[in-house]
């Protein structure tokens, strides 16, 4: 346990060495956030100040929290484990007295949590200062939101890990990663809130782990969903966590038997 | 710190591993390791040698539970590498010359700390072992440097420290001296010799540098196309191919070619005959006997005996099997 905590801290510290990249990420986040503001605010206003339960202030919260999570939630499909399998460096991981799956996810989560500092929090602050946003009145929304945020980050790491370990079977995982990138951002609610989806598409999204990575934490953090419903979303996140972790364990175990370490 | 093992530290029986590779459209099986049966006792230092693609790295991956065998059995430190991978990881330290086990973007010190925690070393054990390795591998000057900024020689030393931090009973090194300059190689070898004598560590190393084998190993395993073709000492290896040794003598004055010394072959003369080279077969005569015959014929000033090149011997063994 202590070991995995250290791995978490290592992921955190490693990320902290890339300050310039973090700054670049924040600038991009903010630019795209302003673009979303322009488009989504217009949509809210044309429908008479309210769209699927979103007013302008709530839409702003959605935009800036989701933009802020972008540095921490992996919606690109690219992972270190995929590279390590491709290059054969995963051999080194198997030489350690660790669960390779958990170690990889823990490191990834450490990195993601760090990214909240230079990208997540500033993004929300910038958004609040530039366009203002709604804040939850219920004090419980804050601790529950924090839990939901962390769960979102972890579910994203455990899900994208599955993309990475497809490399045990496929020589080239870039195709899978690309597909993941196209699908995950959309279904996670990065571009428009899931509440704006047509019913059938919302159903599709709910059947995937993607909303658990971003939409649910945003809903809880912004106070759009509160009370028992918020607890329900968090429970749904836990369910996705359990499912993806189980899948990751199985895939790692099966993949190891097929592993062909490339090079040297 | 070292728990005595009962029985061999490495034991394989008819071990084999195939790879399926795509060759254009067809699929083909590459036999990387085949019918490998070896036994290494605790405390030995074994050189695992063979040409490129002979199957050395694959064997190491089979021994450490990275790859699953296609055939046969393998036990390392009395454990089954695939099933007991995590337990085995505490007993074995592996250096892959071409890979890093350090965290690229963290300082060396942090990598070592992280590894200590991964191996669940206690505080005192961690400090003592780290201090020992830092001192003997001379890591102090770059402990705070991120790994990506290290020179190859520095990184290699850090790699060795990383692999040995948990005081493994078995240390496996896959081309540890690749790309190092003469001095760095020398230092690394000295470190390994010292480590072995202090802790009784078992060493298994693959290398293309015969200096490593000569200095470090008291036993050689030679593989050819995945199979073991020789198991024994270095001297024995040259004997099996009947390799000749060469006696180089410096004489007091220019002397005609010494072509009539019994059991020798005259290879050449330099400096008008003041230096001459004679080959002899250690099976049929000795250096002493050749010297005795020589001193009847000329006055010796200096002499040297050249050992046969191991690469030459390996080449010959391979040739005799083709
Ligand atoms: N992942 C893999 N997929 C396909 N073939 C492989 C794989 N790994 C090794 N091989 C093949 O198995 C054989 C043995 O390779 P191995 O790496 O064990 O050789 P080696 O003795 O370590 O060589 P070198 O001295 O060049 O490091 C080679 O023919 C190699 O091409
Ligand atoms: Mg090799």
Coordinates of N, CA and C and ligand atoms in Angstrom, one line a residue, chain A residues 264, chain B residues 57 174-175, ligand 2:
Chain A
X264 N 16.0 -6.2 -28.0 CA 17.0 -6.6 -27.0 C 16.5 -7.6 -25.9
Chain B
X57 N 19.2 -13.1 -24.6 CA 18.2 -12.2 -24.0 C 16.9 -13.0 -23.7
X174 N 22.4 -8.2 -18.8 CA 22.3 -8.4 -20.2 C 23.1 -7.3 -20.9
X175 N 24.3 -7.6 -21.3 CA 25.2 -6.6 -21.9 C 25.4 -5.3 -21.1
Ligands
LIG2 MG1 20.3 -9.8 -26.4

